[in-house]
Coordinates of C-alpha atoms in Angstrom, one line a residue:
I1 CA 29.5 -134.6 63.9
I2 CA 26.6 -132.4 65.0
R3 CA 26.3 -134.2 68.4
D4 CA 30.0 -133.7 69.1
A5 CA 29.8 -130.0 68.0
I6 CA 26.9 -129.4 70.5
E7 CA 28.9 -131.1 73.3
K8 CA 31.9 -128.7 72.5
I9 CA 29.5 -125.7 72.5
F10 CA 28.3 -126.7 76.0
Q11 CA 31.9 -127.0 77.1
T12 CA 32.6 -123.5 75.8
K13 CA 35.0 -124.9 73.2
Q14 CA 33.2 -123.5 70.1
S15 CA 36.2 -121.7 69.0
A16 CA 37.7 -125.0 67.7
L17 CA 34.6 -125.6 65.5
S18 CA 34.1 -124.7 61.8
F19 CA 30.6 -123.3 61.8
E20 CA 30.5 -123.2 58.0
E21 CA 31.2 -126.9 57.8
L22 CA 28.7 -127.7 60.5
Y23 CA 26.0 -125.6 58.8
R24 CA 26.7 -127.5 55.5
T25 CA 26.5 -130.8 57.3
A26 CA 23.1 -130.0 58.8
Y27 CA 21.9 -128.6 55.5
S28 CA 22.9 -131.9 53.7
L29 CA 21.1 -134.0 56.2
V30 CA 17.9 -132.1 55.7
I31 CA 18.2 -132.1 51.9
D32 CA 18.8 -135.9 52.0
R33 CA 15.6 -136.3 53.9
N34 CA 17.3 -137.1 57.2
G35 CA 15.8 -134.1 59.0
D36 CA 13.9 -136.3 61.4
V37 CA 17.1 -138.1 62.5
L38 CA 19.0 -134.8 62.9
Y39 CA 16.1 -133.2 64.9
E40 CA 15.9 -136.1 67.3
E41 CA 19.7 -136.3 67.8
V42 CA 19.9 -132.5 68.5
K43 CA 17.2 -132.9 71.2
K44 CA 19.1 -135.8 72.8
A45 CA 22.3 -133.8 72.7
I46 CA 20.8 -130.7 74.3
L47 CA 19.1 -132.8 77.0
A48 CA 22.3 -134.7 77.8
N49 CA 24.4 -131.6 78.1
L50 CA 21.8 -129.8 80.1
S51 CA 21.8 -132.7 82.6
I52 CA 25.6 -132.4 83.0
M53 CA 25.2 -128.7 83.7
I54 CA 22.6 -129.4 86.4
Q55 CA 24.9 -132.0 88.0
Q56 CA 27.7 -129.5 88.2
M57 CA 25.6 -126.9 89.8
K58 CA 26.3 -126.4 93.5
S59 CA 23.5 -127.0 96.0
T60 CA 22.5 -124.1 98.2
S61 CA 19.5 -123.0 100.3
E62 CA 20.5 -119.3 100.7
P63 CA 18.0 -117.3 98.6
A64 CA 20.5 -114.9 97.1
T65 CA 23.0 -117.6 96.2
L66 CA 20.2 -119.9 94.8
I67 CA 19.0 -117.1 92.5
A68 CA 22.5 -116.3 91.4
S69 CA 23.3 -119.9 90.7
I70 CA 20.1 -120.4 88.6
K71 CA 20.7 -117.2 86.8
D72 CA 24.2 -118.3 85.9
L73 CA 22.9 -121.7 84.8
W74 CA 20.2 -120.1 82.6
M75 CA 22.5 -117.5 81.0
K76 CA 25.1 -120.1 80.1
F77 CA 22.4 -122.5 78.8
N78 CA 20.7 -119.7 76.8
S79 CA 24.0 -118.7 75.1
Y80 CA 24.8 -122.3 74.2
I81 CA 21.3 -122.8 72.7
F82 CA 21.7 -119.7 70.5
V83 CA 25.1 -120.8 69.3
T84 CA 23.7 -124.3 68.6
N85 CA 20.8 -122.8 66.7
D86 CA 23.3 -120.9 64.4
I87 CA 24.5 -124.2 62.9
L88 CA 20.9 -125.5 62.6
L89 CA 19.2 -122.5 61.0
Y90 CA 18.4 -124.3 57.8
M91 CA 16.7 -127.2 59.7
D92 CA 14.9 -124.7 62.0
K93 CA 13.5 -122.6 59.1
N94 CA 12.6 -125.5 56.8
Y95 CA 12.2 -128.9 58.3
V96 CA 10.9 -127.7 61.7
V97 CA 8.5 -125.2 60.1
R98 CA 7.3 -127.6 57.5
N99 CA 6.5 -130.4 60.0
H100 CA 5.1 -128.0 62.7
L101 CA 7.7 -128.9 65.2
T102 CA 9.2 -126.9 68.1
S103 CA 12.2 -124.7 67.2
V104 CA 15.6 -125.5 68.6
P105 CA 15.6 -122.5 71.1
N106 CA 12.1 -123.3 72.3
T107 CA 12.9 -127.0 72.6
G108 CA 15.9 -126.0 74.8
Y109 CA 13.6 -123.7 77.0
T110 CA 11.1 -126.5 77.5
F111 CA 13.9 -128.9 78.6
F112 CA 15.2 -126.2 81.0
L113 CA 11.8 -125.8 82.5
E114 CA 11.1 -129.6 82.9
V115 CA 14.5 -130.9 83.7
A116 CA 16.4 -128.0 85.4
L117 CA 13.5 -126.5 87.3
K118 CA 10.6 -128.9 87.8
E119 CA 12.4 -132.3 88.1
T120 CA 14.9 -130.9 90.5
G121 CA 12.4 -129.0 92.6
L122 CA 14.2 -125.8 92.0
L123 CA 11.2 -124.0 90.5
D124 CA 9.3 -123.7 93.8
R125 CA 12.5 -122.9 95.7
L126 CA 13.4 -120.3 93.2
C127 CA 10.0 -118.5 93.4
N128 CA 10.2 -118.5 97.2
A129 CA 13.7 -117.1 97.1
M130 CA 12.6 -114.3 94.7
M131 CA 9.8 -113.4 97.1
T132 CA 12.2 -113.5 100.1
Q133 CA 14.6 -111.1 98.3
I134 CA 11.7 -108.7 97.4
T135 CA 10.6 -108.7 101.0
K136 CA 14.1 -107.9 102.1
D137 CA 14.1 -105.0 99.7
R138 CA 10.8 -103.7 101.1
N139 CA 12.4 -103.9 104.6
G140 CA 15.3 -101.7 103.5
E141 CA 17.9 -104.5 103.1
Y142 CA 20.4 -104.7 100.2
V143 CA 19.3 -107.0 97.4
E144 CA 21.0 -107.8 94.1
K145 CA 18.1 -106.6 91.9
N146 CA 19.5 -107.6 88.5
S147 CA 19.7 -111.3 89.5
V148 CA 16.0 -111.4 90.5
K149 CA 15.1 -109.5 87.3
E150 CA 17.0 -112.0 85.1
V151 CA 15.3 -115.1 86.7
A152 CA 11.9 -113.4 86.4
S153 CA 12.5 -112.9 82.7
M154 CA 13.7 -116.5 82.5
L155 CA 10.4 -117.8 83.9
V156 CA 8.6 -116.0 81.1
R157 CA 11.0 -117.3 78.4
V158 CA 10.8 -121.0 79.5
G159 CA 7.0 -120.7 79.1
V160 CA 7.8 -120.5 75.3
S161 CA 4.6 -119.0 73.9
S162 CA 3.0 -117.8 77.1
S163 CA 3.8 -116.3 80.5
Q164 CA 1.8 -119.1 82.3
V165 CA 4.9 -120.4 84.1
Y166 CA 5.7 -117.0 85.5
E167 CA 2.1 -116.2 86.4
T168 CA 1.2 -119.6 87.9
H169 CA 4.4 -120.4 89.8
F170 CA 5.5 -117.0 90.9
E171 CA 3.2 -114.0 90.2
K172 CA 0.1 -115.4 91.9
Q173 CA 1.9 -116.2 95.1
F174 CA 3.8 -113.0 95.0
L175 CA 0.7 -110.8 94.7
E176 CA -0.9 -112.6 97.6
Q177 CA 2.2 -112.2 99.7
T178 CA 2.2 -108.5 98.8
R179 CA -1.4 -108.2 99.9
Q180 CA -0.7 -109.8 103.2
Y181 CA 2.5 -107.7 103.8
Y182 CA 0.7 -104.4 103.2
E183 CA -2.5 -105.5 105.0
I184 CA -0.5 -105.8 108.2
E185 CA 1.1 -102.4 107.5
K186 CA -2.3 -100.8 106.8
Q187 CA -4.0 -102.0 110.0
K188 CA -1.1 -100.6 112.0
A189 CA -1.1 -97.3 110.1
L190 CA -4.9 -96.8 110.6
I191 CA -4.3 -96.9 114.3
E192 CA -1.2 -94.8 114.5
M193 CA -1.4 -92.3 111.6
T194 CA -3.5 -89.3 110.8
C195 CA -5.4 -89.2 107.4
P196 CA -2.7 -87.0 105.7
D197 CA 0.1 -89.3 107.0
F198 CA -1.7 -92.4 105.9
M199 CA -2.2 -91.0 102.4
Q200 CA 1.4 -89.9 102.2
N201 CA 2.5 -93.4 103.1
A202 CA 0.1 -95.0 100.6
E203 CA 1.4 -92.7 97.8
L204 CA 5.0 -93.6 98.8
R205 CA 4.2 -97.3 98.7
L206 CA 2.6 -97.0 95.3
A207 CA 5.6 -95.3 93.9
Q208 CA 8.0 -97.7 95.6
E209 CA 6.2 -100.8 94.3
A210 CA 6.0 -99.3 90.7
N211 CA 9.8 -98.8 90.9
R212 CA 10.3 -102.2 92.4
C213 CA 8.4 -103.8 89.7
D214 CA 10.6 -102.1 87.1
Q215 CA 13.7 -103.3 88.9
F216 CA 12.7 -106.8 89.8
L217 CA 9.8 -108.2 87.7
E218 CA 8.0 -108.3 84.4
K219 CA 6.2 -105.2 83.1
A220 CA 2.9 -107.2 83.0
T221 CA 2.9 -107.5 86.8
S222 CA 2.9 -103.7 87.3
G223 CA -0.9 -103.2 86.8
K224 CA -1.8 -106.2 89.0
L225 CA 0.6 -105.0 91.7
K226 CA -0.9 -101.5 91.7
D227 CA -4.4 -102.9 91.9
I228 CA -3.4 -104.9 95.0
L229 CA -2.1 -101.7 96.7
L230 CA -5.1 -99.7 95.7
E231 CA -7.3 -102.4 97.2
V232 CA -5.4 -102.5 100.5
F233 CA -4.6 -98.8 100.9
L234 CA -7.6 -97.1 99.2
R235 CA -10.7 -99.1 98.4
T236 CA -11.0 -100.7 101.8
T237 CA -10.0 -97.5 103.7
A238 CA -11.5 -94.7 101.7
K239 CA -14.6 -94.1 103.9
T240 CA -12.5 -94.4 107.0
L241 CA -9.9 -91.8 105.8
I242 CA -12.6 -89.3 104.7
G243 CA -14.4 -89.6 108.0
M244 CA -11.5 -89.4 110.4
E245 CA -12.8 -87.1 113.1
S246 CA -9.6 -85.0 113.7
S247 CA -7.9 -85.3 110.4
G248 CA -10.4 -86.4 107.7
L249 CA -11.6 -84.5 104.7
E250 CA -13.8 -82.1 106.7
K251 CA -10.9 -81.0 108.8
L252 CA -8.6 -80.6 105.9
I253 CA -11.2 -78.3 104.2
Q254 CA -11.7 -76.3 107.4
Q255 CA -8.0 -75.8 107.8
D256 CA -7.5 -75.0 104.1
R257 CA -4.9 -77.7 103.7
L258 CA -4.8 -77.7 99.9
G259 CA -1.7 -79.9 99.7
D260 CA -3.3 -82.7 101.6
I261 CA -6.6 -82.3 99.7
D262 CA -4.6 -82.4 96.5
R263 CA -3.0 -85.7 97.7
M264 CA -6.4 -87.2 98.5
Y265 CA -7.7 -86.2 95.1
R266 CA -4.6 -87.7 93.3
L267 CA -4.9 -90.9 95.4
F268 CA -8.7 -91.3 95.1
S269 CA -8.7 -90.5 91.4
Q270 CA -6.9 -93.8 90.7
D271 CA -10.1 -95.7 91.4
A272 CA -13.4 -94.7 89.8
D273 CA -15.6 -95.5 92.9
C274 CA -13.2 -93.8 95.3
K275 CA -13.1 -90.7 93.1
K276 CA -16.9 -90.6 93.3
L277 CA -16.8 -90.9 97.0
F278 CA -14.3 -88.1 97.3
M279 CA -16.4 -85.8 95.1
S280 CA -19.6 -86.6 96.9
S281 CA -17.9 -85.9 100.3
V282 CA -16.6 -82.5 99.1
V283 CA -20.1 -81.7 97.7
Q284 CA -21.8 -82.7 100.9
N285 CA -19.3 -80.5 102.8
V286 CA -20.3 -77.5 100.6
K287 CA -24.0 -78.1 101.3
S288 CA -23.5 -78.6 105.1
E289 CA -21.2 -75.5 105.5
G290 CA -23.5 -73.3 103.3
T291 CA -26.7 -74.5 105.0
K292 CA -25.3 -73.8 108.4
L293 CA -24.3 -70.3 107.4
L294 CA -27.7 -69.6 106.0
Q295 CA -29.5 -71.0 109.1
D296 CA -27.3 -69.0 111.4
H297 CA -28.0 -65.8 109.4
E298 CA -31.8 -66.4 109.6
K299 CA -31.6 -66.8 113.4
E300 CA -30.0 -63.4 113.8
A301 CA -32.3 -60.9 115.4
K302 CA -30.6 -58.1 113.4
K303 CA -29.7 -59.5 110.1
D304 CA -26.2 -58.5 109.0
S305 CA -26.3 -59.0 105.2
G306 CA -22.7 -57.7 104.9
K307 CA -21.3 -60.4 107.2
Y308 CA -23.4 -63.1 105.6
I309 CA -22.4 -62.3 102.0
D310 CA -18.7 -61.8 103.0
T311 CA -18.7 -65.2 104.6
L312 CA -20.5 -66.8 101.7
I313 CA -18.0 -65.2 99.3
Q314 CA -15.1 -66.7 101.4
I315 CA -16.7 -70.1 101.3
K316 CA -17.2 -69.8 97.5
E317 CA -13.6 -68.7 97.0
K318 CA -12.3 -71.5 99.2
Y319 CA -14.0 -74.2 97.2
N320 CA -13.0 -72.5 94.0
R321 CA -9.4 -72.9 95.1
I322 CA -10.0 -76.5 96.0
W323 CA -11.4 -77.2 92.6
A324 CA -8.7 -75.3 90.7
E325 CA -5.6 -76.1 92.8
A326 CA -6.3 -79.4 94.5
C327 CA -8.6 -81.0 91.9
K328 CA -6.8 -79.5 88.9
K329 CA -10.0 -78.1 87.5
D330 CA -11.4 -81.6 87.0
K331 CA -14.4 -81.3 84.7
D332 CA -16.1 -84.1 86.6
F333 CA -16.3 -81.9 89.7
E334 CA -17.3 -78.6 88.1
L335 CA -21.1 -79.3 87.8
P336 CA -21.4 -81.0 91.2
F337 CA -19.7 -78.0 92.9
K338 CA -22.1 -75.6 91.2
Q339 CA -25.1 -77.7 92.1
A340 CA -24.0 -77.8 95.8
F341 CA -23.9 -74.0 96.0
D342 CA -27.2 -73.8 94.1
F343 CA -28.7 -76.2 96.7
F344 CA -28.4 -74.0 99.8
I345 CA -28.4 -70.6 98.1
N346 CA -31.8 -71.2 96.6
T347 CA -33.4 -72.8 99.7
N348 CA -35.2 -69.5 100.0
N349 CA -34.9 -65.9 98.8
V350 CA -32.7 -64.8 101.7
T351 CA -29.5 -64.8 99.7
A352 CA -31.0 -62.9 96.8
K353 CA -32.3 -60.1 99.2
S354 CA -29.0 -60.1 101.2
L355 CA -26.9 -59.8 98.1
A356 CA -28.9 -56.8 96.8
T357 CA -28.5 -55.2 100.3
Y358 CA -24.8 -56.0 100.1
C359 CA -24.5 -54.3 96.7
D360 CA -26.3 -51.3 98.2
D361 CA -23.7 -51.0 101.0
I362 CA -20.8 -51.2 98.6
L363 CA -22.2 -48.7 96.1
R364 CA -23.1 -46.3 98.8
G365 CA -19.5 -46.5 100.0
K366 CA -20.9 -47.5 103.4
T367 CA -18.2 -50.0 104.2
K368 CA -15.0 -48.2 103.1
Q369 CA -13.6 -46.1 100.2
L370 CA -12.5 -48.5 97.5
S371 CA -10.0 -47.9 94.7
D372 CA -11.0 -48.8 91.2
I373 CA -9.0 -52.0 91.3
E374 CA -10.6 -52.9 94.7
L375 CA -14.1 -52.1 93.5
E376 CA -13.6 -54.2 90.4
A377 CA -12.5 -57.1 92.6
V378 CA -15.5 -56.7 94.9
L379 CA -18.0 -56.5 92.0
D380 CA -16.5 -59.7 90.6
K381 CA -16.9 -61.4 93.9
I382 CA -20.6 -60.4 94.0
L383 CA -21.1 -62.1 90.7
L384 CA -19.6 -65.3 92.1
I385 CA -22.7 -65.5 94.3
F386 CA -25.1 -63.9 91.8
R387 CA -24.5 -66.7 89.3
H388 CA -25.9 -69.2 91.7
I389 CA -29.1 -67.3 92.4
Q390 CA -32.0 -68.8 90.5
S391 CA -34.6 -66.2 91.6
K392 CA -32.9 -63.4 89.7
D393 CA -36.2 -61.5 89.5
I394 CA -36.2 -61.3 93.3
F395 CA -32.6 -59.9 93.3
E396 CA -33.6 -57.4 90.6
E397 CA -36.6 -56.2 92.6
F398 CA -34.5 -55.5 95.7
Y399 CA -31.6 -54.1 93.7
M400 CA -34.0 -51.6 91.9
Y401 CA -35.4 -50.6 95.2
H402 CA -32.0 -49.8 96.7
L403 CA -30.8 -48.2 93.4
S404 CA -33.8 -45.8 93.4
R405 CA -33.1 -44.8 97.0
R406 CA -29.4 -44.2 96.2
L407 CA -30.3 -42.1 93.2
L408 CA -33.1 -40.1 94.7
C409 CA -31.2 -39.4 98.0
K410 CA -27.9 -38.8 96.3
K411 CA -26.3 -41.7 98.2
C412 CA -24.3 -43.1 95.2
A413 CA -20.6 -43.2 96.0
S414 CA -19.8 -43.1 92.3
D415 CA -21.9 -43.0 89.1
D416 CA -19.1 -44.9 87.4
A417 CA -19.4 -47.7 90.0
E418 CA -23.2 -47.9 89.4
R419 CA -22.7 -48.2 85.7
R420 CA -20.0 -50.8 86.1
M421 CA -22.2 -53.0 88.2
I422 CA -25.1 -52.7 85.8
S423 CA -22.8 -53.5 83.0
K424 CA -21.7 -56.7 84.7
L425 CA -25.3 -57.7 85.3
K426 CA -26.0 -57.1 81.7
A427 CA -23.1 -59.3 80.6
E428 CA -24.4 -62.1 82.9
C429 CA -28.1 -61.9 82.0
G430 CA -28.5 -59.9 78.9
S431 CA -29.8 -56.4 78.1
Q432 CA -33.5 -57.2 78.8
Y433 CA -32.6 -57.9 82.5
T434 CA -30.9 -54.5 83.0
I435 CA -33.1 -52.3 80.8
K436 CA -35.1 -50.9 83.8
L437 CA -31.8 -50.2 85.7
E438 CA -30.3 -48.4 82.8
T439 CA -33.6 -46.4 82.3
M440 CA -33.4 -45.3 86.0
M441 CA -29.8 -44.1 85.4
K442 CA -31.0 -42.1 82.4
D443 CA -34.0 -40.7 84.3
I444 CA -31.9 -39.3 87.1
T445 CA -29.5 -37.7 84.5
N446 CA -32.4 -36.2 82.6
S447 CA -33.9 -34.9 85.9
Q448 CA -30.7 -33.2 86.8
N449 CA -30.3 -31.7 83.3
T450 CA -34.0 -30.5 83.4
M451 CA -33.6 -28.9 86.8
E452 CA -30.4 -27.1 85.8
Q453 CA -32.1 -25.8 82.7
F454 CA -35.1 -24.7 84.8
F455 CA -32.9 -22.8 87.3
N456 CA -30.9 -21.2 84.5
D457 CA -34.0 -19.9 82.8
Y458 CA -35.4 -18.3 86.0
A459 CA -32.0 -17.0 87.0
S460 CA -31.7 -15.1 83.7
A461 CA -35.0 -13.4 84.5
G462 CA -33.7 -12.5 88.0
I463 CA -36.0 -14.9 89.8
T464 CA -34.5 -17.2 92.5
I465 CA -36.4 -20.5 93.2
Q466 CA -35.2 -23.1 95.7
F467 CA -36.7 -26.6 95.2
E468 CA -35.6 -29.9 93.8
M469 CA -37.5 -32.5 91.8
K470 CA -36.3 -35.9 90.6
I471 CA -38.2 -38.3 88.5
L472 CA -37.5 -42.1 88.1
T473 CA -39.6 -44.6 86.2
H474 CA -39.7 -47.9 88.0

């Protein structure tokens, strides 16, 4: 009865069956200790009907048709197995479990793998057909994605408790084919493309393959596929891309191409070693650019501190934008960026002296009249450089010298500006650092008040005296 019922199920005639009666029959056989006979007969019936299905399958060599045929065979067989299992649930949950045997569905999957795929030679042909279809999709041709996805899932299912069939017979060859496909594209791209174009293409390929994996293959393949692409497009080309003479990282920084630097950061951040290479290259660029600026300034016959500090501020702001906008304020980059600026700024005391002179020019109003907002912005920019100066005592010495001359010679553009600058230095370094500067400001105020009082006293007595005295403690 059970054998005949399975035959009808495989003939899609299950509507004529009484599932309740069949379930009771299977139940009785197991209860009467005939579970072994029932189990063996079920296996024979599944195998016999699967063989008939295989014989009825049309032969084809066309990849898309072959995939569609195997998909159709699998889906029908799978549905028949599930219906068969419905009438054998008691046997599956009791006799099979108790005797540590393979369940009815898994038995069916094993038969499908061995008989329908391996013995017929369809397994290797199917895997090749799948790779052909994926290659066509990469080349922009239309492919029925759902069919490939179904047979990929099938290869996992027929492995029963592992994905070994999928991994061994399909995934391994697919990943190697993918490597070869993109290796050819990479070699051509390195010759024909600029660094930004190459990176854009690499990013596009990574996105396309991630999407392709979702549409065609098993989720577990995604990470392996991405690793192949990173190996081809990134790990083996990173140094070449960074060092491209006319379009590499140095040129991108020089031309302030934040979008392309951002793309390089995103791409290189997907691999730890490549991210370190990117970071060290940017840091080296900071050192080279800063050192050249310092050396050029030292070679000048007439030192232009204003030009030097203005350029230094521009460099600092440029790399701040790179860190904030292109590198998304990556904490891994923050300290190396700081250390790179520390490296050349503290090569000698030139920057400390130049920055003090630059402050003197600003606070004298020597450059141009600044509004409050503009002055605040300039003072903040000065602090960008000041924070990197390690010899702050050298800066303080020269700043005090210039401040004393401004105060004694009445060259301060604004007392408020002087106090604001001292306040900012105090916020950076503490009150001990600015106590002398604050004392000088108090001294000049006291001197002015004393002189006014002196003149007032003599004026009230009708005596006119003309002289001026200012006292600063240094």
